[in-house]
């Protein structure tokens, strides 16, 4: 394909997505973190990542996601949309899953962050990682670290009684039914469509726990 | 993202002073809306005052038998609270119908009320938008308006308040508690909190610059059956086309507010007298002044049908 052709198709994609996006603004590029040498101010922040204390000196604009990927080189956590719309950047902070792309690193002083690298290792997989392998809970694998962090946190949320949209009775304890798992995982998009297998992997882990 | 300076305030009055004292300063709570908009340079604050240390993260009983919800209580914590699930089900239901699990863990009560519109042209910095850039025009009126308001709009702006939580708070007659830079408290009824766009669509609410939300209070429980029904383009993780928050009593009377139709949660108390006569009787007067566009005219009959479903659900429960 010629360069010119690519330009045109790319532009028309951007135009149509700007008009149709319900969750507006996917695909708009924004400022990448400045190289450290250009940083206008060196803001200090420290938090624990996968059990290890880390001290940073950062531009205030740097997100938790970029601090993990670009500063600690923990590239397991992925950047999909950078706008809270896909869940690829999901990490667990103080026991709760969040989108690391919509959080400034500076907001996390003293926090405990767990990324996919902290859940398990190739030699010693976390049960959720093993279940994803067993059930083929992925195809390309790009969304997978976020899916697994989210899935681990979802089972904990069910255990703690956090309610969901599909729960029939708000005052009863939720259970890990297929409908519950799917609803609670809706913040993690998978372009390969591995959703059914992801829900089965989660059900395996949930049952093993009981 | 434009450069800014950052501080963490220790007390509510200190936070209010820090924002009021510096043009271009903003509060930062969960960050799930503000940081998103800063990345797109739709919001360009020069200074951020992080409010996470203000200890406004508790839910307490009030002397009147209601609940006082700290401004920093997360959406997850609020929906999980046993008293909220038991006595204010419409609020718990509205919250879990919004966003995703990850976002609700970070989203705060105050930040949720102040989330900005999802009008596609507000997000597209190449297009005119009076809300983003006062006086530049409104690209939505002659443009793609499927998501936008059918009532209460102006010739300057037809955006909606996109949130779910505020619709439930409207039906519950909540009050927004604030403090200003002088340390003076103020209580704003939720009905007066969000504004209609009029000639000043860039101003979403009646908060003064630098005024900090400290809490949202709920009056004593209403009883009845609590329903929140949200119609959207996919089953989860999407904003409402139309939503209905309702509290229906056993005799068929009740309260109802609509989301996704206006610049604020849409409720007209006088229309509720018709609840026992059914959905159409209510929406005929609630939407009497509706001026939908070609794209979103479907929302008016959809509102009636959604309310009919809610009434049926309320009666079945
Ligand atoms: C992909 C996506 C999907 C979403 N879907 C939904 C949905 O379906 N339904 C829904 O309701 N919401 C939805 N949301 C929006 C989400 O609920 C909001 O982003 C969130 O509630 C904002 O809360 P926050 O604490 O993160 O606010 P922030 O982003 O921190 O702040 C938002 C605004 O509030 C101001 N502010 C914060 N705290 C205070 C205070 N105490 N006093 C005064 N001002 C204050 C800030 O200055 C800022 O202007 C979605 C968001 C995303 C990204
Ligand atoms: S409807 Fe409001 S938010 Fe949307 S383009 Fe018009 S002025 Fe901007
Ligand atoms: S990168 Fe898509 S939600 Fe954060
Ligand atoms: S496995 Fe490819 S995006 Fe999910």
XYZ file of N, CA, C and O and ligand atoms in Angstrom, chain A residues 23-24 81 83-86 99 102 107, chain B residues 19 25-37 43 48-49 51 54 56 70-75 94-95 97-100 103-104 106-116 118 123 161-166 177-179 193 207-208 210-215 228 230 232 234 236-240, ligand 1:
389
model
N -18.416 5.905 23.847
C -17.400 6.192 24.851
C -16.376 7.003 24.083
O -15.469 6.486 23.497
N -16.577 8.300 24.038
C -15.877 9.143 23.082
C -14.372 9.044 23.224
O -13.844 8.628 24.234
N -6.186 1.671 25.338
C -6.831 2.909 24.906
C -6.241 4.134 25.584
O -6.324 5.230 25.079
N -7.590 5.535 28.028
C -8.731 6.371 28.418
C -9.780 5.644 29.257
O -10.952 6.016 29.231
N -9.395 4.572 29.921
C -10.359 3.914 30.814
C -11.408 3.086 30.110
O -12.391 2.673 30.725
N -11.221 2.820 28.818
C -12.286 2.169 28.052
C -12.049 0.697 27.761
O -12.934 0.040 27.214
N -10.854 0.154 28.060
C -10.566 -1.209 27.600
C -10.131 -2.170 28.692
O -10.259 -3.375 28.546
N -7.977 1.102 36.791
C -7.361 1.368 35.487
C -6.133 2.237 35.742
O -6.273 3.414 36.076
N -5.725 5.908 34.141
C -6.479 7.102 34.552
C -6.088 7.557 35.954
O -6.879 8.164 36.665
N -0.645 10.108 42.708
C -1.785 9.802 43.575
C -1.534 8.563 44.435
O -2.365 8.220 45.259
N -7.766 25.968 45.916
C -8.362 26.068 44.570
C -8.898 27.474 44.315
O -8.694 28.045 43.240
N -6.865 26.357 38.996
C -6.678 25.205 39.881
C -7.939 24.356 39.903
O -9.048 24.867 39.719
N -7.769 23.045 40.137
C -8.909 22.134 40.227
C -8.659 21.103 41.303
O -7.523 20.737 41.592
N -9.781 20.582 41.866
C -9.676 19.444 42.777
C -9.435 18.189 41.955
O -9.952 18.050 40.845
N -8.699 17.243 42.526
C -8.514 15.930 41.918
C -8.994 14.881 42.917
O -8.488 14.816 44.036
N -9.989 14.079 42.525
C -10.467 13.007 43.407
C -9.963 11.679 42.831
O -8.764 11.411 42.842
N -10.840 10.838 42.286
C -10.377 9.579 41.699
C -9.560 9.805 40.437
O -8.683 9.013 40.093
N -9.888 10.870 39.721
C -9.166 11.204 38.499
C -9.722 10.547 37.248
O -9.243 10.813 36.150
N -10.751 9.712 37.383
C -11.195 8.921 36.221
C -11.868 9.766 35.140
O -11.937 9.358 33.997
N -12.353 10.941 35.485
C -12.883 11.829 34.454
C -11.897 12.953 34.162
O -11.589 13.244 33.008
N -11.345 13.545 35.210
C -10.473 14.712 35.009
C -9.202 14.344 34.237
O -8.804 15.065 33.313
N -8.557 13.244 34.586
C -7.293 12.895 33.911
C -7.562 12.518 32.458
O -6.797 12.871 31.560
N -8.678 11.828 32.226
C -9.089 11.516 30.855
C -9.191 12.816 30.033
O -8.618 12.943 28.948
N -9.887 13.815 30.578
C -10.089 15.074 29.859
C -8.805 15.899 29.764
O -8.611 16.640 28.801
N -9.691 19.632 29.425
C -9.455 20.303 30.708
C -7.955 20.604 30.777
O -7.126 19.735 30.474
N -3.295 21.144 40.495
C -4.232 20.134 40.996
C -4.105 20.025 42.508
O -2.994 19.914 43.036
N -5.252 20.063 43.169
C -5.292 19.874 44.613
C -5.928 18.505 44.861
O -7.140 18.324 44.699
N -7.492 15.641 46.779
C -8.308 15.689 48.006
C -8.355 14.339 48.736
O -9.101 14.185 49.696
N -8.416 13.972 52.742
C -9.316 14.821 53.540
C -10.192 14.041 54.521
O -10.991 14.633 55.236
N -12.734 12.247 54.035
C -14.168 12.353 53.725
C -14.647 11.040 53.115
O -15.403 11.027 52.156
N -19.662 10.637 52.734
C -18.495 11.492 52.504
C -18.215 11.639 51.014
O -18.423 10.706 50.234
N -17.709 12.815 50.626
C -17.478 13.126 49.214
C -16.521 12.138 48.548
O -16.562 11.928 47.346
N -15.640 11.524 49.359
C -14.619 10.643 48.787
C -14.976 9.165 48.883
O -14.154 8.315 48.522
N -16.166 8.851 49.382
C -16.592 7.445 49.390
C -16.610 6.962 47.941
O -17.182 7.623 47.063
N -15.979 5.812 47.689
C -15.927 5.333 46.302
C -17.295 4.804 45.888
O -18.113 4.420 46.728
N -17.530 4.766 44.604
C -18.792 4.229 44.098
C -18.977 2.789 44.550
O -20.082 2.378 44.915
N -28.281 2.116 40.670
C -27.811 3.103 39.686
C -26.287 3.062 39.588
O -25.719 3.107 38.496
N -25.626 2.939 40.733
C -24.155 2.940 40.707
C -23.628 1.722 39.959
O -22.753 1.846 39.099
N -24.961 0.081 37.713
C -25.299 0.142 36.281
C -24.319 1.035 35.521
O -24.368 1.116 34.299
N -23.418 1.726 36.247
C -22.524 2.683 35.593
C -21.094 2.189 35.482
O -20.615 1.437 36.335
N -20.421 2.609 34.425
C -18.975 2.390 34.236
C -18.604 0.909 34.374
O -19.367 0.031 33.978
N -17.417 0.629 34.944
C -16.939 -0.748 35.113
C -16.487 -0.931 36.553
O -16.337 0.044 37.292
N -13.426 1.195 37.311
C -13.701 2.631 37.426
C -14.450 2.940 38.712
O -14.161 3.921 39.397
N -15.404 2.083 39.092
C -16.183 2.340 40.310
C -15.316 2.264 41.566
O -15.638 2.878 42.570
N -12.407 3.522 41.833
C -11.671 4.784 41.929
C -12.627 5.984 41.971
O -12.323 7.001 42.597
N -13.764 5.882 41.272
C -14.709 7.002 41.184
C -15.239 7.359 42.565
O -15.590 6.485 43.350
N -15.318 8.649 42.854
C -15.823 9.102 44.147
C -17.237 9.685 44.007
O -17.686 10.012 42.902
N -17.882 9.867 45.152
C -19.245 10.401 45.165
C -19.267 11.808 44.561
O -20.110 12.114 43.708
N -18.323 12.656 44.975
C -18.292 14.027 44.449
C -17.899 14.040 42.977
O -18.529 14.720 42.160
N -16.861 13.278 42.634
C -16.395 13.252 41.243
C -17.476 12.751 40.300
O -17.627 13.255 39.182
N -18.241 11.767 40.752
C -19.307 11.227 39.901
C -20.342 12.311 39.589
O -20.779 12.457 38.445
N -20.730 13.101 40.615
C -21.710 14.174 40.396
C -21.191 15.203 39.398
O -21.967 15.842 38.694
N -19.857 15.376 39.367
C -19.258 16.447 38.559
C -18.672 15.947 37.250
O -17.996 16.694 36.547
N -18.925 14.682 36.897
C -18.422 14.188 35.614
C -19.030 15.016 34.492
O -20.172 15.454 34.555
N -18.246 15.222 33.436
C -18.687 16.097 32.357
C -19.412 15.305 31.278
O -19.398 14.073 31.263
N -20.793 13.499 27.824
C -20.174 12.604 26.840
C -20.580 12.993 25.413
O -20.471 12.171 24.501
N -15.839 16.181 23.078
C -14.580 15.433 23.083
C -13.718 15.685 21.863
O -12.546 15.337 21.851
N -26.345 15.374 31.086
C -25.537 14.863 32.192
C -25.495 13.350 31.981
O -26.544 12.718 31.908
N -24.313 12.759 31.875
C -24.250 11.350 31.464
C -24.369 10.349 32.608
O -24.488 9.147 32.361
N -24.337 10.807 33.846
C -24.185 9.898 34.988
C -25.468 9.180 35.374
O -26.577 9.578 35.009
N -25.282 8.120 36.153
C -26.395 7.332 36.679
C -26.688 7.680 38.137
O -27.851 7.793 38.533
N -25.630 7.825 38.945
C -25.806 8.035 40.383
C -26.684 9.248 40.684
O -27.562 9.193 41.559
N -26.471 10.344 39.950
C -27.209 11.581 40.222
C -28.710 11.407 39.991
O -29.519 12.075 40.641
N -23.543 18.751 50.290
C -22.947 19.616 51.322
C -21.597 20.117 50.822
O -20.806 19.342 50.297
N -21.346 21.408 51.019
C -20.081 21.974 50.522
C -19.430 22.857 51.574
O -20.041 23.201 52.582
N -18.187 23.218 51.298
C -17.512 24.235 52.106
C -16.740 25.129 51.139
O -16.251 24.655 50.111
N -28.663 21.492 41.999
C -27.208 21.322 41.872
C -26.753 21.432 40.416
O -25.927 22.260 40.080
N -22.141 25.071 41.751
C -21.012 25.231 42.676
C -20.254 26.509 42.321
O -20.070 26.812 41.143
N -19.782 27.219 43.343
C -18.950 28.401 43.094
C -17.514 27.933 42.851
O -17.136 26.847 43.288
N -13.946 26.971 43.418
C -13.251 26.669 44.671
C -14.142 26.074 45.752
O -13.661 25.751 46.835
N -15.434 25.929 45.489
C -16.326 25.334 46.491
C -16.126 23.809 46.482
O -16.220 23.177 45.435
N -15.841 23.239 47.627
C -15.530 21.815 47.740
C -16.754 21.039 48.226
O -17.386 21.434 49.215
N -17.078 19.959 47.563
C -18.132 19.068 48.068
C -17.534 18.255 49.210
O -16.457 17.663 49.063
N -18.217 18.252 50.355
C -17.724 17.471 51.496
C -18.545 16.204 51.708
O -18.033 15.213 52.214
N -19.831 16.248 51.341
C -20.689 15.083 51.583
C -21.959 15.185 50.752
O -22.275 16.249 50.206
N -33.917 0.739 39.291
C -33.164 1.574 38.347
C -33.036 0.793 37.054
O -32.484 -0.303 37.024
N -31.779 0.924 33.087
C -30.911 1.693 32.184
C -30.935 1.045 30.809
O -30.604 -0.126 30.672
N -29.354 0.965 27.116
C -28.099 1.395 26.478
C -27.804 0.523 25.271
O -28.483 -0.472 25.035
N -25.238 -1.438 24.655
C -24.779 -2.793 24.972
C -25.143 -3.073 26.424
O -25.456 -2.156 27.179
N -23.640 -3.810 29.129
C -22.848 -3.340 30.266
C -21.822 -2.345 29.756
O -21.481 -2.349 28.568
N -21.294 -1.483 30.665
C -20.154 -0.618 30.339
C -20.488 0.315 29.175
O -19.741 0.410 28.209
N -21.649 0.962 29.252
C -22.026 1.971 28.260
C -22.903 2.994 28.965
O -23.579 2.670 29.945
N -22.888 4.228 28.440
C -23.729 5.265 29.018
C -25.182 5.053 28.610
O -25.467 4.382 27.618
N -26.083 5.659 29.370
C -27.517 5.460 29.147
C -27.993 6.197 27.898
O -27.556 7.309 27.616
C -15.007 4.374 30.004
C -15.874 5.062 31.035
C -17.198 4.687 31.182
C -18.003 5.309 32.143
N -19.316 4.935 32.248
C -20.118 5.552 33.148
C -21.497 5.221 33.272
O -22.012 4.335 32.558
N -22.248 5.879 34.182
C -21.709 6.845 34.994
O -22.433 7.412 35.815
N -20.418 7.203 34.891
C -19.611 6.580 33.994
N -18.307 6.960 33.886
C -17.835 8.146 34.600
C -17.317 7.869 35.994
O -18.401 7.528 36.814
C -16.641 9.152 36.469
O -15.430 9.291 35.746
C -16.349 9.185 37.948
O -17.515 9.052 38.698
C -15.630 10.472 38.332
O -15.249 10.417 39.684
P -13.746 10.740 40.108
O -13.674 10.696 41.586
O -12.784 9.887 39.378
O -13.652 12.252 39.615
P -12.411 13.136 39.116
O -12.079 12.763 37.724
O -11.318 13.138 40.119
O -13.094 14.574 39.155
C -14.182 14.935 38.323
C -14.492 16.411 38.573
O -14.971 16.627 39.879
C -14.209 17.615 40.558
N -14.177 17.204 41.973
C -13.792 15.990 42.451
N -13.999 15.931 43.778
C -14.530 17.130 44.165
C -14.985 17.668 45.408
N -14.922 16.959 46.549
N -15.514 18.912 45.413
C -15.581 19.630 44.263
N -15.157 19.185 43.063
C -14.647 17.941 43.016
C -12.869 17.620 39.859
O -12.227 18.875 39.974
C -13.269 17.317 38.435
O -13.678 18.481 37.787
C -17.467 6.322 32.962
C -16.125 6.686 32.837
C -15.319 6.071 31.884
C -13.882 6.482 31.764
